[in-house]
Amino acid sequence: AALSAPLLALTLALRAVNCFLVQTSFVPDEYWQSLEVAHRMVFNWSRSVLNIHNYGYLTWEWTSSLRGYSYPLIFASMYKALQLLAKDNVQLLIWVPRLAQATLAAFADVKLYSLVQHLENSETAKFVFFCQLCSWFTWYSCTRTLTNTMETVLTIFALSYYPIKGSKMGNSCKYLALVALAIVVRPTAVIPWMPLVFSHFLQEQRKADLILHKCIPVGLVTVGTSLIIDRVFFGEWVLVQLNFLKFNVLQNLGTFYGSHPWHWYFTQGLPVVLGPHLPFFIHGCALAPRRYRIFLLAVIWTVLVYSTLSHKEFRFIYPVLPFCMIFCGYSLKHLKAWKKSAASFLLLSNLLPALYTGLVHQRGTLDVMSHIQQLCNNPHRSQAFVFILMPCHSTPFYSHVHCPLKMRFLQCPPNLTGNESYADEADVFYSNPLGWLNKEFYNDTLLPSHLILFSVLEQEITPFLALRGYEKTATVFHTHVPQGRVGSHIYIYRRKPEMNH
């Protein structure tokens, strides 16, 4: 069935609104694994001219070849187009990639609708579609430039061609190609698809044909393309997917970014991501026909596999959320008397978390970038030097400034050498902020013109700020729930001009 035009138009409009109503930051990867890399790929020429050694900083994952260039290349091509059209202003560089992601999300929403319409009927499809559009976590994540978002979108596309019993839309080549693409973008996409591909293999009559004429050619083409793209940008042959799995799974070095108990996804991860949908999901699992068990198996298997890794994040299980929505829609359709009340409950209870997380919680680190952007139009730009004294990668970087401003932040690569006494720059700084600053800036000529810090740090470094002639020029709200090194507000300090001479 062709995608219905009115439905698609409505969904595109909704996701565009969604895009502009998400003005907060979620995780650093949103910029550092996509936009920052793309910005460097396209605009790096200027560094020799400007003598800025890092006009476009690459994190340690790139220097260790853990990430591939295929995903950032999508955004780099948008940046290149904007550059060729002489429209590469910072606002377009920020919003065009996000609107592109929102567009893909809308197509995926409609694909999910037509899949259920095809497998069941229009009524069930409407309820699944409604659940998908209501989901606060989808709202929060689907317009972000995260690999998890692309993995989720590609998973929905692949699902719509998956040969489930009773489907006439099944197309092995198409779904395998989309799964392969998802794995290139984020190697962990292999996890939810393992039970699905295995189940397909067991049901397939012509097994040899599936492997020789579908799996192997699709695999070779995608891996080959990914290899060539990475060869161009790394300058050497490298299989990033292997490095990624080796680092995160076999060596389990992800623990550097925090670890959680084994049950975290069951007790917190899935309940939070599903939110108010949780009771409907459980109800739907009990009701759904047998042939959907494979979807439930994919969800359980994914959550179990991720539970064995010590570093856990909400976004890791985002790709199984669309599977859950099929069960939620099933539940809604079979509620006899309570249908309207249940739908209203879902809509209203998801609205608050969606708007709060999208517009309020953790917005400071993005708002502060517009203050930095203003320095670009300053005639004294060449003397400006911005130092971000925050936990590592708290803010985006040049992709949200787009001018050759001298900037620096505290760095935090993990312990890749196996050194027992290893501590990264951010940890060293936080163990003694005042001492670190005095040692680092013993000479006044080295001092940054602007310091950006969370409110919690201010008191500790007040003597340094006073002595070096810094004054607070802006206060930016960040969050109502400050934790550890992250404060409720962000302060911008500027060195008084007379101190610079």
Coordinates of C-alpha atoms in Angstrom, one line a residue:
A1 CA 0.0 0.0 0.0
A2 CA 1.3 3.5 -0.9
L3 CA 1.8 5.8 2.1
S4 CA -1.3 7.9 2.4
A5 CA -0.5 11.6 1.5
P6 CA -2.7 13.3 4.0
L7 CA -1.4 11.2 6.9
L8 CA 2.2 11.8 5.8
A9 CA 1.6 15.5 5.5
L10 CA 0.1 15.6 9.0
T11 CA 2.9 13.6 10.5
L12 CA 5.6 15.7 8.8
A13 CA 4.0 18.9 10.2
L14 CA 3.8 17.3 13.7
R15 CA 7.4 16.2 13.7
A16 CA 8.5 19.7 12.4
V17 CA 6.7 21.2 15.4
N18 CA 8.3 18.5 17.5
C19 CA 11.7 19.5 16.3
F20 CA 11.3 23.1 17.3
L21 CA 9.8 22.2 20.7
V22 CA 12.9 20.2 21.6
Q23 CA 15.5 22.8 22.7
T24 CA 17.3 20.9 25.3
S25 CA 20.4 18.7 25.3
F26 CA 20.2 15.0 26.0
V27 CA 23.7 13.4 25.7
P28 CA 27.0 14.7 24.2
D29 CA 26.9 12.1 21.4
E30 CA 24.1 14.1 19.8
Y31 CA 26.8 16.6 18.7
W32 CA 30.1 14.9 19.2
Q33 CA 29.4 11.8 17.1
S34 CA 27.6 13.6 14.3
L35 CA 27.5 17.4 13.9
E36 CA 31.0 18.1 15.3
V37 CA 32.5 15.5 13.0
A38 CA 30.5 16.7 10.0
H39 CA 31.5 20.3 10.7
R40 CA 35.2 19.3 10.8
M41 CA 34.8 17.3 7.6
V42 CA 33.4 20.3 5.7
F43 CA 34.9 23.4 7.2
N44 CA 38.3 22.2 8.4
W45 CA 40.2 24.0 5.6
S46 CA 40.3 27.2 7.6
R47 CA 42.5 25.9 10.4
S48 CA 45.8 26.5 8.6
V49 CA 44.7 30.0 7.7
L50 CA 43.6 30.8 11.2
N51 CA 46.2 28.9 13.1
I52 CA 43.5 27.2 15.2
H53 CA 44.7 23.7 15.7
N54 CA 41.3 22.3 16.5
Y55 CA 38.7 24.1 14.4
G56 CA 36.6 21.0 14.7
Y57 CA 37.7 18.7 17.5
L58 CA 37.5 15.0 17.2
T59 CA 36.9 13.0 20.4
W60 CA 39.0 10.0 21.3
E61 CA 36.6 7.5 19.7
W62 CA 37.6 8.9 16.3
T63 CA 41.3 9.0 17.0
S64 CA 40.9 5.3 18.2
S65 CA 38.8 4.4 15.1
L66 CA 35.8 3.3 17.1
R67 CA 33.3 5.2 15.0
G68 CA 32.6 5.3 11.3
Y69 CA 32.2 8.3 9.0
S70 CA 29.1 6.9 7.3
Y71 CA 26.6 8.6 9.7
P72 CA 28.4 12.0 10.0
L73 CA 28.7 12.0 6.2
I74 CA 24.9 12.5 5.9
F75 CA 25.2 15.8 7.8
A76 CA 28.5 16.7 6.1
S77 CA 26.7 16.6 2.8
M78 CA 24.0 19.0 4.2
Y79 CA 26.7 21.3 5.4
K80 CA 28.5 21.1 2.1
A81 CA 25.3 22.0 0.2
L82 CA 24.7 25.0 2.6
Q83 CA 28.3 26.0 2.0
L84 CA 28.0 25.9 -1.8
L85 CA 24.8 27.9 -1.6
A86 CA 26.6 30.4 0.7
K87 CA 23.9 29.7 3.3
D88 CA 26.1 28.2 5.9
N89 CA 25.0 30.4 8.8
V90 CA 25.0 28.9 12.2
Q91 CA 21.2 28.7 12.7
L92 CA 20.9 26.7 9.5
L93 CA 23.8 24.4 10.5
I94 CA 21.9 23.7 13.7
W95 CA 18.4 23.2 12.4
V96 CA 18.8 21.7 9.0
P97 CA 20.2 18.3 10.3
R98 CA 17.5 18.2 13.0
L99 CA 14.7 18.9 10.5
A100 CA 16.1 16.2 8.3
Q101 CA 16.0 13.8 11.2
A102 CA 12.4 14.9 12.0
T103 CA 11.5 14.2 8.4
L104 CA 12.9 10.7 8.6
A105 CA 11.0 10.2 11.9
A106 CA 7.7 11.2 10.3
F107 CA 8.2 8.7 7.4
A108 CA 9.0 6.0 10.0
D109 CA 5.8 6.8 12.0
V110 CA 3.7 6.4 8.8
K111 CA 5.6 3.2 7.9
L112 CA 4.7 1.8 11.3
Y113 CA 1.1 2.7 10.6
S114 CA 1.0 1.0 7.2
L115 CA 2.7 -2.1 8.6
V116 CA 0.0 -2.6 11.2
Q117 CA -2.7 -1.7 8.7
H118 CA -1.4 -4.4 6.5
L119 CA -1.0 -7.0 9.2
E120 CA -4.2 -6.3 11.1
N121 CA -6.6 -3.5 10.0
S122 CA -7.0 0.2 9.8
E123 CA -8.4 0.5 13.3
T124 CA -5.6 -1.3 15.0
A125 CA -3.1 0.7 12.9
K126 CA -4.7 4.0 14.1
F127 CA -4.2 3.0 17.7
V128 CA -0.6 1.9 17.2
F129 CA 0.0 5.2 15.3
F130 CA -1.6 7.2 18.1
C131 CA 0.6 5.4 20.7
Q132 CA 3.7 6.1 18.7
L133 CA 2.8 9.8 18.3
C134 CA 2.0 10.1 22.1
S135 CA 5.2 8.6 23.3
W136 CA 7.1 11.2 25.3
F137 CA 10.5 9.5 24.8
T138 CA 10.0 9.4 21.0
W139 CA 9.1 13.0 21.1
Y140 CA 12.2 13.8 23.1
S141 CA 14.6 11.7 20.9
C142 CA 13.3 11.4 17.4
T143 CA 14.5 14.8 16.1
R144 CA 18.0 14.5 17.6
T145 CA 21.1 13.8 15.6
L146 CA 21.9 10.7 17.6
T147 CA 23.0 7.4 16.1
N148 CA 20.3 5.8 18.4
T149 CA 17.7 7.9 16.6
M150 CA 18.9 6.8 13.1
E151 CA 19.1 3.2 14.3
T152 CA 15.5 3.4 15.5
V153 CA 14.2 4.9 12.3
L154 CA 16.0 2.3 10.2
T155 CA 14.7 -0.4 12.4
I156 CA 11.1 0.7 11.7
F157 CA 11.8 0.8 8.0
A158 CA 13.3 -2.7 8.1
L159 CA 10.4 -3.9 10.2
S160 CA 8.0 -2.9 7.5
Y161 CA 9.7 -5.3 5.0
Y162 CA 10.2 -8.1 7.6
P163 CA 8.6 -11.3 6.4
I164 CA 6.3 -12.0 9.4
K165 CA 3.6 -14.6 9.0
G166 CA 0.7 -13.2 7.1
S167 CA 2.7 -10.3 5.6
K168 CA 2.7 -9.9 1.8
M169 CA 5.0 -6.9 2.1
G170 CA 7.9 -9.0 3.2
N171 CA 11.0 -8.5 1.2
S172 CA 14.2 -10.2 2.4
C173 CA 16.6 -8.0 0.4
K174 CA 15.1 -4.7 1.5
Y175 CA 14.8 -5.5 5.2
L176 CA 18.3 -7.1 5.4
A177 CA 19.8 -4.0 3.6
L178 CA 18.1 -1.7 6.1
V179 CA 19.3 -3.8 9.0
A180 CA 22.8 -3.8 7.6
L181 CA 22.6 0.0 7.2
A182 CA 21.5 0.3 10.9
I183 CA 24.5 -1.8 11.9
V184 CA 26.9 0.5 10.0
V185 CA 25.4 3.5 11.7
R186 CA 25.5 1.9 15.2
P187 CA 26.9 -1.7 15.5
T188 CA 24.6 -2.5 18.5
A189 CA 21.7 -2.6 16.0
V190 CA 22.7 -6.2 15.6
I191 CA 21.2 -7.0 19.0
P192 CA 17.4 -6.5 18.5
W193 CA 17.7 -8.0 15.0
M194 CA 19.3 -11.3 16.1
P195 CA 16.1 -13.1 17.1
L196 CA 14.2 -11.7 14.1
V197 CA 16.8 -12.7 11.5
F198 CA 17.2 -16.1 13.2
S199 CA 13.5 -16.7 13.3
H200 CA 13.2 -15.7 9.6
F201 CA 16.0 -18.2 8.8
L202 CA 14.3 -21.0 10.6
Q203 CA 11.0 -20.4 8.8
E204 CA 12.6 -19.9 5.4
Q205 CA 12.3 -23.0 3.1
R206 CA 15.1 -22.0 0.8
K207 CA 17.8 -21.4 3.4
A208 CA 20.8 -21.7 1.1
D209 CA 19.2 -19.2 -1.3
L210 CA 18.6 -16.7 1.6
I211 CA 22.2 -16.9 2.7
L212 CA 23.9 -17.0 -0.7
H213 CA 21.7 -14.6 -2.7
K214 CA 20.4 -12.2 0.0
C215 CA 22.5 -12.1 3.2
I216 CA 26.0 -12.3 1.7
P217 CA 25.5 -9.8 -1.2
V218 CA 23.8 -7.3 1.1
G219 CA 26.5 -7.8 3.8
L220 CA 29.3 -7.3 1.3
V221 CA 27.8 -4.2 -0.3
T222 CA 27.1 -2.4 3.0
V223 CA 30.4 -3.4 4.7
G224 CA 32.3 -2.6 1.5
T225 CA 30.7 0.9 1.3
S226 CA 31.3 1.6 5.0
L227 CA 35.0 0.4 4.6
I228 CA 35.5 2.7 1.6
I229 CA 34.0 5.7 3.3
D230 CA 36.2 5.1 6.4
R231 CA 39.2 4.6 4.2
V232 CA 38.7 8.0 2.6
F233 CA 38.4 9.9 5.9
F234 CA 40.7 7.9 8.2
G235 CA 43.3 7.5 5.5
E236 CA 43.7 3.8 6.2
W237 CA 41.7 0.6 6.1
V238 CA 39.8 0.1 9.4
L239 CA 36.8 -1.9 10.4
V240 CA 35.2 0.4 13.0
Q241 CA 32.3 -1.9 13.8
L242 CA 34.7 -4.5 15.1
N243 CA 36.7 -1.9 17.1
F244 CA 33.4 -0.7 18.6
L245 CA 32.2 -4.1 19.7
K246 CA 35.7 -5.0 21.0
F247 CA 35.8 -1.8 23.1
N248 CA 32.2 -1.8 24.4
V249 CA 31.5 -5.5 24.8
L250 CA 34.7 -7.5 25.1
Q251 CA 36.8 -5.0 27.0
N252 CA 33.7 -3.4 28.6
L253 CA 35.5 -0.1 28.8
G254 CA 32.2 1.7 28.6
T255 CA 32.1 1.5 32.4
F256 CA 34.4 4.6 32.3
Y257 CA 31.1 6.5 31.7
G258 CA 29.4 5.0 34.7
S259 CA 27.9 1.6 35.6
H260 CA 24.5 0.5 36.8
P261 CA 23.2 -2.7 38.5
W262 CA 22.1 -5.6 36.2
H263 CA 18.4 -5.0 36.7
W264 CA 18.5 -1.3 35.8
Y265 CA 16.7 -1.7 32.4
F266 CA 13.9 -3.6 34.1
T267 CA 13.4 -1.4 37.1
Q268 CA 14.2 2.0 35.5
G269 CA 15.2 1.9 31.9
L270 CA 12.2 0.4 30.2
P271 CA 9.6 1.8 32.7
V272 CA 10.9 5.4 32.1
V273 CA 11.2 5.0 28.3
L274 CA 7.7 3.5 28.0
G275 CA 6.4 6.0 30.6
P276 CA 2.6 6.0 30.9
H277 CA 2.5 3.4 28.0
L278 CA 3.8 0.7 30.4
P279 CA 0.4 -0.8 31.6
F280 CA -0.8 -0.8 28.0
F281 CA 2.3 -2.6 26.8
I282 CA 1.9 -5.3 29.5
H283 CA -1.8 -5.7 28.6
G284 CA -1.0 -5.8 24.9
C285 CA 1.6 -8.5 25.4
A286 CA -1.1 -10.7 27.0
L287 CA -3.6 -10.1 24.1
A288 CA -1.5 -10.0 21.0
P289 CA -1.7 -13.0 18.6
R290 CA 1.1 -15.6 18.6
R291 CA 2.8 -14.4 15.5
Y292 CA 3.8 -11.2 17.3
R293 CA 5.7 -13.1 19.9
I294 CA 8.8 -12.6 17.9
F295 CA 8.5 -8.8 18.4
L296 CA 8.2 -9.4 22.2
L297 CA 11.1 -11.7 22.1
A298 CA 13.2 -9.0 20.3
V299 CA 12.3 -6.6 23.1
I300 CA 13.1 -9.0 26.0
W301 CA 16.3 -10.3 24.3
T302 CA 17.6 -6.7 23.7
V303 CA 16.9 -5.6 27.3
L304 CA 18.6 -8.8 28.6
V305 CA 21.7 -8.3 26.4
Y306 CA 22.1 -4.7 27.4
S307 CA 21.6 -5.7 31.0
T308 CA 24.8 -7.7 30.9
L309 CA 26.8 -4.5 30.0
S310 CA 27.6 -2.4 33.0
H311 CA 27.3 1.0 31.3
K312 CA 23.5 1.6 30.8
E313 CA 21.6 4.5 29.2
F314 CA 17.9 5.1 28.4
R315 CA 18.7 5.8 24.7
F316 CA 20.3 2.3 24.2
I317 CA 16.8 0.7 24.3
Y318 CA 15.1 3.3 22.2
P319 CA 15.2 1.1 19.1
V320 CA 12.8 -1.4 20.7
L321 CA 10.3 1.2 21.5
P322 CA 8.4 0.9 18.2
F323 CA 8.0 -2.9 18.9
C324 CA 6.4 -1.9 22.2
M325 CA 4.1 0.5 20.5
I326 CA 2.5 -2.3 18.4
F327 CA 1.5 -4.0 21.7
C328 CA 0.3 -0.7 23.2
G329 CA -1.9 -0.1 20.2
Y330 CA -3.2 -3.6 20.4
S331 CA -4.2 -3.0 24.0
L332 CA -6.0 0.2 23.3
K333 CA -8.0 -1.3 20.5
H334 CA -9.3 -4.1 22.7
L335 CA -10.3 -1.9 25.6
K336 CA -14.1 -1.9 25.2
A337 CA -15.6 0.7 27.5
W338 CA -12.5 2.6 28.4
K339 CA -11.1 3.4 25.0
K340 CA -11.6 7.2 25.0
S341 CA -10.6 7.6 28.7
A342 CA -7.4 5.5 28.1
A343 CA -6.5 7.5 25.0
S344 CA -7.0 10.8 26.8
F345 CA -4.9 9.5 29.7
L346 CA -2.1 8.5 27.3
L347 CA -2.1 11.9 25.6
L348 CA -2.2 14.0 28.7
S349 CA 0.2 12.0 30.8
N350 CA 2.8 12.0 28.0
L351 CA 2.4 15.7 27.2
L352 CA 3.9 17.0 30.4
P353 CA 7.2 14.9 30.3
A354 CA 7.5 15.6 26.6
L355 CA 7.2 19.4 27.0
Y356 CA 9.2 19.6 30.2
T357 CA 12.1 17.5 28.9
G358 CA 12.0 19.2 25.5
L359 CA 11.8 22.8 26.6
V360 CA 13.0 23.1 30.2
H361 CA 15.3 20.3 31.5
Q362 CA 19.0 20.7 30.5
R363 CA 18.6 23.6 28.1
G364 CA 21.4 25.8 29.4
T365 CA 24.2 24.1 27.6
L366 CA 22.6 24.9 24.3
D367 CA 21.4 28.4 25.3
V368 CA 24.9 29.3 26.3
M369 CA 26.1 28.7 22.7
S370 CA 24.1 31.7 21.4
H371 CA 26.1 33.9 23.8
I372 CA 29.3 32.4 22.4
Q373 CA 28.0 33.0 18.8
Q374 CA 27.7 36.7 19.5
L375 CA 31.5 36.9 20.0
C376 CA 31.8 35.9 16.3
N377 CA 30.5 39.3 15.3
N378 CA 32.8 41.1 17.7
P379 CA 35.5 43.2 16.0
H380 CA 37.9 41.9 18.7
R381 CA 37.2 38.3 17.8
S382 CA 40.8 37.4 17.3
Q383 CA 41.6 38.2 20.9
A384 CA 38.6 36.2 22.3
F385 CA 39.4 32.9 24.0
V386 CA 36.5 30.9 25.5
F387 CA 37.3 28.3 28.1
I388 CA 34.4 25.9 29.0
L389 CA 35.1 24.8 32.6
M390 CA 32.4 22.1 32.7
P391 CA 32.2 18.4 32.8
C392 CA 33.6 17.0 29.5
H393 CA 31.6 17.7 26.3
S394 CA 28.8 19.4 28.2
T395 CA 28.2 21.8 25.3
P396 CA 28.4 21.4 21.5
F397 CA 31.4 23.0 19.9
Y398 CA 32.1 24.6 16.5
S399 CA 29.0 23.2 14.9
H400 CA 27.0 25.6 17.1
V401 CA 29.4 28.5 16.8
H402 CA 30.6 28.3 13.2
C403 CA 33.4 30.8 13.3
P404 CA 37.1 30.5 14.0
L405 CA 36.9 31.5 17.6
K406 CA 39.6 30.1 20.0
M407 CA 37.8 27.7 22.3
R408 CA 38.9 25.1 24.8
F409 CA 37.2 22.6 27.1
L410 CA 38.3 20.1 29.8
Q411 CA 39.2 16.8 28.1
C412 CA 38.4 13.3 29.3
P413 CA 39.5 10.4 27.1
P414 CA 39.2 7.1 29.0
N415 CA 42.2 5.2 30.2
L416 CA 43.3 3.6 26.9
T417 CA 46.9 2.8 28.1
G418 CA 46.0 0.7 31.1
N419 CA 47.9 3.1 33.4
E420 CA 46.9 2.4 37.0
S421 CA 47.1 6.0 38.2
Y422 CA 45.3 7.4 35.2
A423 CA 43.2 10.6 35.7
D424 CA 41.8 12.6 32.8
E425 CA 42.1 16.4 32.6
A426 CA 38.5 17.0 33.9
D427 CA 39.0 14.8 36.9
V428 CA 42.3 16.5 37.7
F429 CA 40.7 19.9 37.4
Y430 CA 37.7 19.0 39.6
S431 CA 40.0 17.5 42.3
N432 CA 41.4 21.0 42.9
P433 CA 39.8 23.7 40.6
L434 CA 41.6 26.7 42.1
G435 CA 45.0 25.1 42.2
W436 CA 44.6 23.8 38.6
L437 CA 43.6 27.3 37.3
N438 CA 46.5 29.1 39.0
K439 CA 48.9 26.5 37.7
E440 CA 47.5 26.5 34.2
F441 CA 47.3 30.3 33.9
Y442 CA 50.4 31.3 35.8
N443 CA 51.0 33.9 33.1
D444 CA 48.4 36.6 32.5
T445 CA 48.9 36.6 28.7
L446 CA 47.5 33.0 28.6
L447 CA 44.2 33.9 30.3
P448 CA 40.9 33.2 28.5
S449 CA 38.7 36.2 27.7
H450 CA 35.6 34.3 28.7
L451 CA 35.0 31.5 31.2
I452 CA 31.8 29.3 31.1
L453 CA 31.0 27.3 34.3
F454 CA 28.2 25.7 36.2
S455 CA 26.9 27.6 39.3
V456 CA 28.2 24.9 41.6
L457 CA 31.8 25.6 40.7
E458 CA 31.7 29.4 41.3
Q459 CA 32.4 29.4 45.0
E460 CA 35.5 27.3 44.7
I461 CA 37.2 29.5 42.1
T462 CA 36.0 32.9 43.3
P463 CA 39.5 34.0 44.4
F464 CA 40.9 33.3 40.9
L465 CA 38.0 35.2 39.2
A466 CA 38.4 38.2 41.5
L467 CA 42.2 38.3 41.2
R468 CA 42.2 38.0 37.4
G469 CA 39.5 40.6 36.9
Y470 CA 36.6 38.5 35.7
E471 CA 33.1 39.8 35.9
K472 CA 29.8 37.8 35.5
T473 CA 28.1 38.9 32.3
A474 CA 25.3 36.3 32.0
T475 CA 23.4 33.7 33.9
V476 CA 21.7 31.0 32.0
F477 CA 19.2 28.5 33.4
H478 CA 20.0 24.8 32.9
T479 CA 18.0 22.4 35.1
H480 CA 15.8 22.1 38.2
V481 CA 17.7 19.0 39.3
P482 CA 21.4 19.8 39.6
Q483 CA 23.6 16.8 40.3
G484 CA 27.3 16.6 41.2
R485 CA 29.3 18.8 38.9
V486 CA 26.3 20.0 37.0
G487 CA 24.7 23.1 38.5
S488 CA 21.2 24.6 38.1
H489 CA 22.6 27.6 36.2
I490 CA 25.5 28.4 33.9
Y491 CA 27.5 31.5 34.4
I492 CA 29.5 33.4 31.8
Y493 CA 32.4 35.4 33.1
R494 CA 34.3 37.9 31.0
R495 CA 37.7 39.4 31.7
K496 CA 37.4 43.1 32.0
P497 CA 38.8 44.8 28.9
E498 CA 41.3 47.0 30.9
M499 CA 42.8 43.8 32.3
N500 CA 43.8 42.7 28.9
H501 CA 46.4 45.3 28.3

